[in-house]
Short mmCIF file of C-alpha atoms in Angstrom, two decimals:
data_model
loop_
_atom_site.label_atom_id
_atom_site.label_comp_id
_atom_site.label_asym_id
_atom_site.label_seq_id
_atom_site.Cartn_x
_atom_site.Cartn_y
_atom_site.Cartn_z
CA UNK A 229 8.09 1.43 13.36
CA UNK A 230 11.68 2.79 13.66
CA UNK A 231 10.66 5.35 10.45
CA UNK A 232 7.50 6.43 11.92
CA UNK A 233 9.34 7.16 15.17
CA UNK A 234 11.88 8.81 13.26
CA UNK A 235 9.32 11.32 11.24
CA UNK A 236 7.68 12.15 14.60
CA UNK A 237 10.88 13.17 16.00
CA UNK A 238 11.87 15.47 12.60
CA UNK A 239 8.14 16.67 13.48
CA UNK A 240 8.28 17.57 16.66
CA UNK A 241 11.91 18.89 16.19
CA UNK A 242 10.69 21.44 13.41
CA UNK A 243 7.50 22.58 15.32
CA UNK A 244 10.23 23.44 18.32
CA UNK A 245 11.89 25.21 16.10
CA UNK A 246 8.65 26.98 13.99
CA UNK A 247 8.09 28.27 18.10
CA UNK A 248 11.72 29.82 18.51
CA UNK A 249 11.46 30.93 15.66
CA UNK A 250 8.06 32.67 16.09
CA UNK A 251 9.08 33.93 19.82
CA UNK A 252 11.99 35.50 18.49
CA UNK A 253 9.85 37.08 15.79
CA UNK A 254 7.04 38.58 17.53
CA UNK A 255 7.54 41.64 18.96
CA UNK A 256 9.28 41.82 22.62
CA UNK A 257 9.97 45.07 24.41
CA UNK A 258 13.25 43.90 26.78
CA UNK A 259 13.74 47.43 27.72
CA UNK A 260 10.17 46.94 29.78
CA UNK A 261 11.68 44.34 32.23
CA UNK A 262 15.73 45.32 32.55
CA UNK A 263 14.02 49.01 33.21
CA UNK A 264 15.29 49.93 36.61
CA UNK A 265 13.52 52.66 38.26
CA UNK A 266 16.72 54.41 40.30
CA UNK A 267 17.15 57.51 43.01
CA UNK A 268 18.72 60.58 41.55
CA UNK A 269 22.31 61.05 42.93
CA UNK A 270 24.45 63.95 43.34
CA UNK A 271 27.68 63.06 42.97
CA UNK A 272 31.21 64.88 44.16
CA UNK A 273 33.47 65.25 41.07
CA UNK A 274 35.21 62.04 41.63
CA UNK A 275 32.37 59.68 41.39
CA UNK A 276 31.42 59.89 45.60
CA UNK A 277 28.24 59.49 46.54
CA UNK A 278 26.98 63.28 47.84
CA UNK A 279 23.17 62.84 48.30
CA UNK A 280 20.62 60.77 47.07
CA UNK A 281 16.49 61.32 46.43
CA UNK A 282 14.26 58.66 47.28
CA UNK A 283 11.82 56.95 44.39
CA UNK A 284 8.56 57.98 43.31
CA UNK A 285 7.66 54.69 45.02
CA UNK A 286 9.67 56.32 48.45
CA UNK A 287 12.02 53.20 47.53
CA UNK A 288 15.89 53.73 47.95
CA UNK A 289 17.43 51.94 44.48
CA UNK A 290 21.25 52.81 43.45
CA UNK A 291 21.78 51.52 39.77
CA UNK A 292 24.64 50.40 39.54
CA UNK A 293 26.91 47.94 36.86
CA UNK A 294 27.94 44.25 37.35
CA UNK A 295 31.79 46.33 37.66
CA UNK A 296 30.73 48.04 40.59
CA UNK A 297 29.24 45.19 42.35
CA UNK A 298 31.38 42.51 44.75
CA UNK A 299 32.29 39.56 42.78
CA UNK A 300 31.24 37.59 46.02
CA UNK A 301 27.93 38.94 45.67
CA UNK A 302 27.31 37.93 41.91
CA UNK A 303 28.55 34.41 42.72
CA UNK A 304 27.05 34.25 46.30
CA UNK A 305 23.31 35.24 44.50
CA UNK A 306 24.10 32.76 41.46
CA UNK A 307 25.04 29.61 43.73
CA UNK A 308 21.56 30.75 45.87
CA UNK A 309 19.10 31.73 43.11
CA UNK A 310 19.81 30.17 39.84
CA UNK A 311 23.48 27.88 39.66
CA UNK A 312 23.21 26.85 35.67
CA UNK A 313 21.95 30.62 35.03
CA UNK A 314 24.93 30.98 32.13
CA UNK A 315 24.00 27.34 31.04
CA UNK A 316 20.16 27.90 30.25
CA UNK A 317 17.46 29.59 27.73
CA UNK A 318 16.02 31.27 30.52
CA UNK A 319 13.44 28.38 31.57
CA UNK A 320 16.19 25.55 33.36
CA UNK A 321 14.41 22.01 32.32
CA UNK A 322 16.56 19.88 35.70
CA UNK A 323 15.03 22.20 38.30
CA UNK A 324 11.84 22.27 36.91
CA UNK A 325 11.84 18.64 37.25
CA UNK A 326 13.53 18.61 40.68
CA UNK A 327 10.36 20.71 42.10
CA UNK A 328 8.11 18.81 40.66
CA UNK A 329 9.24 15.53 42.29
CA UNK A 330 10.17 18.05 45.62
CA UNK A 331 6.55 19.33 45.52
CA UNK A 332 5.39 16.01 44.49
CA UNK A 333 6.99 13.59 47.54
CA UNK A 334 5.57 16.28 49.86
CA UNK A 335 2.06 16.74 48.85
CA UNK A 336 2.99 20.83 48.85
CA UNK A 337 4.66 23.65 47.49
CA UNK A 338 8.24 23.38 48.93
CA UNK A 339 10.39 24.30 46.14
CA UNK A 340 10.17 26.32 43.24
CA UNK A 341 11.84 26.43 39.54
CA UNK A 342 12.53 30.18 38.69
CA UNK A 343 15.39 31.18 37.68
CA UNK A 344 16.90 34.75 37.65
CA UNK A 345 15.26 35.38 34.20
CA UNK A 346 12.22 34.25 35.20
CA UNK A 347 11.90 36.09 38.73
CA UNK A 348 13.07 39.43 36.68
CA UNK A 349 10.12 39.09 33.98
CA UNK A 350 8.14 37.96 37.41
CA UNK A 351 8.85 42.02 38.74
CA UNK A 352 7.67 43.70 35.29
CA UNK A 353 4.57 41.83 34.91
CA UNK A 354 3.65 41.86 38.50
CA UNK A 355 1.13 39.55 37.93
CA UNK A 356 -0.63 36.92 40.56
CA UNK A 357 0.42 33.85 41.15
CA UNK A 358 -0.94 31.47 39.48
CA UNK A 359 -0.35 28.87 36.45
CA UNK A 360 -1.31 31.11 33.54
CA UNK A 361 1.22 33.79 34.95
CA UNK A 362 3.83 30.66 35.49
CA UNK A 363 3.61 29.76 32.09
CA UNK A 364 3.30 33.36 30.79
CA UNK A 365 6.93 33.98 33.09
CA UNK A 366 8.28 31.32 31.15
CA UNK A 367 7.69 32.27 28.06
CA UNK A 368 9.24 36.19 29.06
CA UNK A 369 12.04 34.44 30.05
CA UNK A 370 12.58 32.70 26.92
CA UNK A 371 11.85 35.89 25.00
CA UNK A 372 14.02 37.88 27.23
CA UNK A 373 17.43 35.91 26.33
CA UNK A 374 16.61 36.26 23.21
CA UNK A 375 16.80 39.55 22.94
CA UNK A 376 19.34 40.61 25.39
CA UNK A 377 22.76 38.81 27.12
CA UNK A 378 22.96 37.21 30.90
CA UNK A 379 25.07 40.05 31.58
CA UNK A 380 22.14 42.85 31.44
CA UNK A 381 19.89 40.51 33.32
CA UNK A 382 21.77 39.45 35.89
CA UNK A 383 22.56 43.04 36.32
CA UNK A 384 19.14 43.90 36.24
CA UNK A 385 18.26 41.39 39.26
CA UNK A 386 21.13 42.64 41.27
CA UNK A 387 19.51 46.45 40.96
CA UNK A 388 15.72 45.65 41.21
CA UNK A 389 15.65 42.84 43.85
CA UNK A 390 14.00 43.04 47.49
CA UNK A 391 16.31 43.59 50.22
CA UNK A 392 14.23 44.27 53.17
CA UNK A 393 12.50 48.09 54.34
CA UNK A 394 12.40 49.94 51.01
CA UNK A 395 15.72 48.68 49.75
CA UNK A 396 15.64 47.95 46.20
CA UNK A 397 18.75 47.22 44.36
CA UNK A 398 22.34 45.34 46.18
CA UNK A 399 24.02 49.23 46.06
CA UNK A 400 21.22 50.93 48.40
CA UNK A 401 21.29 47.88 50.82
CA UNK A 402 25.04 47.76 51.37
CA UNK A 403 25.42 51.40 52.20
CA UNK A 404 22.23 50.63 54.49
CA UNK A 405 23.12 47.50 56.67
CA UNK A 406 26.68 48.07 56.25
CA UNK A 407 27.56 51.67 54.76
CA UNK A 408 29.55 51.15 52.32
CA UNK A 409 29.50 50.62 48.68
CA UNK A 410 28.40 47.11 46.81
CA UNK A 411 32.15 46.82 45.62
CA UNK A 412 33.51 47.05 48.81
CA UNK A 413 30.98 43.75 50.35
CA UNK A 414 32.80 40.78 51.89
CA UNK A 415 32.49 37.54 51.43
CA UNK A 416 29.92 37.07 54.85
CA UNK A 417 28.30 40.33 53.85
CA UNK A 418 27.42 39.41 50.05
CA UNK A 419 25.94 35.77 51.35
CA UNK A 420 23.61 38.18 53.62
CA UNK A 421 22.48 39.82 50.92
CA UNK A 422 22.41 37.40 48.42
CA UNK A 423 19.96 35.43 50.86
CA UNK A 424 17.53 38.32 51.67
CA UNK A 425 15.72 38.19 48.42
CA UNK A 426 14.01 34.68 48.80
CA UNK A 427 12.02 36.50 51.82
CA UNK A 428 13.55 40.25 52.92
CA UNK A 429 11.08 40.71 56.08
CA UNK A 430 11.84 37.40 57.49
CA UNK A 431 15.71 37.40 56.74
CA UNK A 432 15.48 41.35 57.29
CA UNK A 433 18.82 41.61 59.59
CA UNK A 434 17.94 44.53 61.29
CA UNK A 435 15.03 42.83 62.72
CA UNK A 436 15.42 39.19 62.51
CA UNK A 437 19.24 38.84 63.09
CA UNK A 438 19.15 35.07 64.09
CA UNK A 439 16.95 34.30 60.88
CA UNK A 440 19.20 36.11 59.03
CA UNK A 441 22.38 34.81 60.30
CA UNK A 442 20.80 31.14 59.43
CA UNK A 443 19.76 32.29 55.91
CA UNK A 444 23.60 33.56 55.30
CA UNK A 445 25.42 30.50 56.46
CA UNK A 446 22.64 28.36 53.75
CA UNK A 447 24.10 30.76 51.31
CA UNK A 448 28.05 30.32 52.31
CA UNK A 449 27.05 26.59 52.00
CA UNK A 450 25.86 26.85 48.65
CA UNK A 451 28.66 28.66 47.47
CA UNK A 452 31.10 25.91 49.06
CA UNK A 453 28.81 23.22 47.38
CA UNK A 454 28.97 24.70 44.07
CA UNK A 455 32.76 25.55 43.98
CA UNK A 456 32.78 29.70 44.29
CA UNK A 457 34.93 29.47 47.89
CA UNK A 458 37.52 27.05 49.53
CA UNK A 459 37.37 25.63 52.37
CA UNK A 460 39.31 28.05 54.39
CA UNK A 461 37.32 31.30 53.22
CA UNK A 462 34.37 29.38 54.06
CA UNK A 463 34.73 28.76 57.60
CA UNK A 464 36.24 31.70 57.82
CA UNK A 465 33.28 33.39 56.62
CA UNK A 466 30.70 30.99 58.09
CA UNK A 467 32.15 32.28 61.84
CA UNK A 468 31.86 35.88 61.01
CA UNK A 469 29.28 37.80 62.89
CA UNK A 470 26.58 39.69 60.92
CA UNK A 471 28.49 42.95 61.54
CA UNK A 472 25.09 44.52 60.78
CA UNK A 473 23.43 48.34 61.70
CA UNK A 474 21.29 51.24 60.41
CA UNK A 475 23.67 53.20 58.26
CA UNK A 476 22.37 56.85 56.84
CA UNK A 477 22.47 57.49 53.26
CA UNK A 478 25.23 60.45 52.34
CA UNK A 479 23.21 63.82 52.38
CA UNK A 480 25.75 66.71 52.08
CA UNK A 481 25.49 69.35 50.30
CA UNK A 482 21.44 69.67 50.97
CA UNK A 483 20.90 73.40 49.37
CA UNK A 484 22.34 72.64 46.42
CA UNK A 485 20.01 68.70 46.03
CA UNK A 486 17.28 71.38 46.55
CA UNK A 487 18.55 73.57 43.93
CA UNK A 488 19.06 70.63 41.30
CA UNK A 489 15.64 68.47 43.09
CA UNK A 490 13.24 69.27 39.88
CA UNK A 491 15.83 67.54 37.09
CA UNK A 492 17.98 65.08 39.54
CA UNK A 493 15.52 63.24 41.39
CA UNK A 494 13.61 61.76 38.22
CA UNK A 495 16.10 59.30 38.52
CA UNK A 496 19.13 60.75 37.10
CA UNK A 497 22.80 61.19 37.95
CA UNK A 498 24.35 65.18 38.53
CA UNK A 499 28.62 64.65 38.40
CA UNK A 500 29.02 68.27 40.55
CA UNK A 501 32.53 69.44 40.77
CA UNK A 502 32.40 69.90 44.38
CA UNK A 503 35.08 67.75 46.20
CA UNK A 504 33.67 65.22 48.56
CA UNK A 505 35.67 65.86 51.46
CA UNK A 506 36.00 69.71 51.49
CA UNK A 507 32.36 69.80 51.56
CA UNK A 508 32.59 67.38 54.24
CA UNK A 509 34.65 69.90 56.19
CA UNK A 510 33.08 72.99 55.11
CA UNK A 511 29.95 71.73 57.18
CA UNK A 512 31.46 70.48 60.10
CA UNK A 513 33.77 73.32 60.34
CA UNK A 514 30.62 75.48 59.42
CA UNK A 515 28.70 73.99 62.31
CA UNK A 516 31.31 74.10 64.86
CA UNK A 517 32.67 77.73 64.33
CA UNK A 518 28.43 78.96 64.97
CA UNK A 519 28.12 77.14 67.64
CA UNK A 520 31.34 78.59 69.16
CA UNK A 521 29.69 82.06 69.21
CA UNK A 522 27.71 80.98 71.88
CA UNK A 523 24.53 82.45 70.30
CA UNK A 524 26.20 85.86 69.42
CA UNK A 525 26.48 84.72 65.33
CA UNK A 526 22.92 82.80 64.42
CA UNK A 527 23.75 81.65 60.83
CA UNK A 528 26.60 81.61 58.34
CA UNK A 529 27.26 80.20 54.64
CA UNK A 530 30.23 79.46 52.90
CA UNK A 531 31.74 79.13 49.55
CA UNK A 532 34.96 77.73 48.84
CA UNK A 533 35.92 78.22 44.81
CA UNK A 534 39.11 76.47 42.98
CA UNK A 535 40.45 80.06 41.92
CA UNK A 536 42.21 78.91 38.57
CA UNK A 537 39.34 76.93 37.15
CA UNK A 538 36.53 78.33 38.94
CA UNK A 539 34.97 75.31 39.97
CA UNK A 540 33.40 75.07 43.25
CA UNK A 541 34.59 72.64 46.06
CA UNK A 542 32.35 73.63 48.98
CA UNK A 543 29.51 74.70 49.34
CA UNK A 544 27.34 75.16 52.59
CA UNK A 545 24.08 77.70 52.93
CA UNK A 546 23.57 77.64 56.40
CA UNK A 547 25.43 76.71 59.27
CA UNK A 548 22.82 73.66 60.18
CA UNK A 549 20.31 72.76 57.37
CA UNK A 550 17.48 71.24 60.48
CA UNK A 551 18.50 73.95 63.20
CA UNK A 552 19.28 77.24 62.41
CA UNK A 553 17.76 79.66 63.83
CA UNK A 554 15.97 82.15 60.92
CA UNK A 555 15.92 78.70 58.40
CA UNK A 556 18.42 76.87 57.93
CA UNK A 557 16.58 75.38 54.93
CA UNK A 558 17.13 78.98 53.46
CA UNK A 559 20.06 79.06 51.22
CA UNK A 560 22.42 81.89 51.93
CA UNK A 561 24.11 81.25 49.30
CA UNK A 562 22.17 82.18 46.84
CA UNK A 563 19.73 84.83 49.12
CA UNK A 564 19.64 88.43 48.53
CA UNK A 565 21.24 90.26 51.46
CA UNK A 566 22.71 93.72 52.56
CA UNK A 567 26.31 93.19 51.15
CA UNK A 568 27.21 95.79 54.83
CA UNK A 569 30.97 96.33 54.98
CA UNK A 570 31.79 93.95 51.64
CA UNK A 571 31.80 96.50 49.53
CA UNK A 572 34.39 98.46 50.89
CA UNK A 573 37.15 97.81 49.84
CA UNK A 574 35.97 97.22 46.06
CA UNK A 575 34.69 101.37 46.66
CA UNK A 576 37.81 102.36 48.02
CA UNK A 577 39.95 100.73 45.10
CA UNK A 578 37.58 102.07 42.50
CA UNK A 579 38.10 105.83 44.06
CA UNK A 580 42.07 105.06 44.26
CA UNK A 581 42.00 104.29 40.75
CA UNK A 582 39.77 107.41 39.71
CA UNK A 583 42.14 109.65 41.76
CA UNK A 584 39.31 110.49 44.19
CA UNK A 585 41.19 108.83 47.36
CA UNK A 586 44.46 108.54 47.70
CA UNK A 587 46.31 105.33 50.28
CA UNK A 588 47.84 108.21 52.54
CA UNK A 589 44.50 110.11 53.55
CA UNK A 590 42.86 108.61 56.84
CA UNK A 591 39.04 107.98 56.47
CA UNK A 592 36.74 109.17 59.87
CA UNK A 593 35.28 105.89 61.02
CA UNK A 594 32.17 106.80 63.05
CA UNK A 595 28.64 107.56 63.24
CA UNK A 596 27.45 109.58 60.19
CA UNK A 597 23.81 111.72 60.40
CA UNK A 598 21.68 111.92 57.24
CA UNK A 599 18.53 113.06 59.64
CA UNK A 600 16.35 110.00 59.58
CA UNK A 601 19.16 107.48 58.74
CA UNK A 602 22.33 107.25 60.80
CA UNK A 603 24.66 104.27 59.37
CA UNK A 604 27.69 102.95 61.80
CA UNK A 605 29.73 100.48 61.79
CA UNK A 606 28.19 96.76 63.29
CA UNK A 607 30.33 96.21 66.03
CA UNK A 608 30.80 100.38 66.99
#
């Protein structure tokens, strides 16, 4: 008896493995599922955040790497989502079991078994819910950590997940309900986050604050629970308030994202040399000099160059991209214009240097008559 139940064991031990081995075999495209369909950024020339285009889906989504994301966040969405993630094949066997005796004892769905794996194959295949596409999830899963590390999916979860409006990704909801980068999240802000996911129009802050607030201190608890915070940051945390509000997206530097639209906005990332907060200035100051003309100037542009290298810092075509008066969409910039008086002094230095004008000779400033054009000076 003992022998027979031995040989079924070696059996069923070697068809196991004839499976891996045939999963593993097959062919598995992994690039399919960690794909992450991101905005196109402009970027100053140290790394700041200048503009952004939305999706093809109108979605915002900021890629960005497990480095540039909170620790709190990463531990706050583990402890929520998927606590043995680092510990299992992809499928986890105990919570599987745990919501089938969950679902059982209540006679209804009221806990599920996916983990982070699973819920990012779950976003590729976009299937409906039902037990084939459970099963099929499963088996993705499986597939998927064979072919690639936790790192990349966990990183891949972070950047594709739901976080409420059309916030996809941890990077473009930070710098929406809070405005500032993923890195820079608190502990109470990453258990926000981390708990919007599960159901991002009912935990949606902006809208639901006391669900939300509810669905963050479930998340601080789970992180207490499962060893990620003391005692003291907890509380601490637990009596924050929210702290949340609308926060705009960076958009400077608008002519030149329309410039660079056609090859940016598929997604990529432009590293510009301008310097975030001279272009900051260069509108502002841009915007405020105009309107201190009290209607006498209507538009101006302006270009501010790093002599010795060339490079551009600033750049601003119009003196208010929505409300100029002419188009302030209209990049002045780069337009075609009368140069007027500009060319002065580049003529009179070219005649010096021919010997056809000499610095002591007085030029007559004043109306000149060539019959049907008479040129003068702007301001008489």
């Amino acid at each position: 008896m003992r022998s027979a139940k031995k040989r079924y064991g070696i059996a069923l031990a070697a068809m196991l493995l004839l499976a891996m081995v045939m999963l593993y075999a097959l062919p598995f495209d992994a690039e399919r599922y960690c794909h992450v369909q991101a905005s196109g950024e402009i970027r100053a020339r140290d790394g700041t955040l200048l503009f952004a285009y939305l999706t093809p889906d109108d979605q915002w989504c900021f890629e960005r790497d497990l480095s540039e994301i909170s620790p709190h966040l990463i531990n706050a969405t583990i402890a929520t989502e998927d606590q043995r993630f680092y510990h299992h094949f992809g499928v986890d066997p105990l919570a599987i079991v745990r919501a089938f005796r969950q679902n059982l004892s209540a006679r209804r769905i009221v806990s599920g078994a996916s983990t982070i794996t699973m819920q990012v194959i779950k976003r590729a295949q976009k299937e409906k819910r039902s037990l084939w596409g459970k099963i099929s999830q499963m088996l993705a899963a499986i597939r998927l950590e064979m072919k690639t590390d936790k790192d990349t999916i966990l990183r891949t979860y972070l950047n594709t997940a739901p976080y409420g409006l059309n916030l996809v990704g941890c990077e473009a909801a930070s710098r929406r309900y809070f405005g500032k980068s993923a890195r820079e999240l608190t502990l109470a802000e990453a258990a926000l986050l981390a708990g919007l996911p599960k159901a991002p129009t009912t935990y949606m802050p902006l809208r639901n604050p006391d669900a939300a607030l509810r669905r963050r201190n479930y998340v601080l608890t789970r992180m207490r629970q499962e060893g990620f915070v003391s005692e003291e940051d907890y509380l601490c945390a637990f009596a924050t308030p929210l702290g949340v509000k609308r926060h705009h997206f960076p958009a400077l530097a608008r002519h030149f994202a329309m410039q660079v639209q056609p090859v940016v906005s598929q997604g990529k990332v432009l590293r510009s040399t301008l310097d975030a907060n001279i272009q900051r200035t260069v509108e502002r100051l841009l915007h405020e000099t105009i309107r201190s003309y009290d209607g006498k100037i209507g538009n101006a542009a302006t270009i501010v160059v790093d002599v010795p290298t060339a490079s551009i810092l600033g750049r601003a075509g119009s003196a208010d991209f929505f409300d100029t008066p002419g188009g302030g969409q209209v990049d002045v910039c780069r337009s075609r214009r009368s140069p007027g008086s500009a060319l002065k002094p580049f003529l009179y230095a070219a005649a010096i240097e021919r010997n056809c004008l000499y610095n002591s000779e007085m030029l007559l400033d004043s109306v000149l008559d060539y019959g049907m054009y008479s040129p003068e000076n702007a301001d008489g």
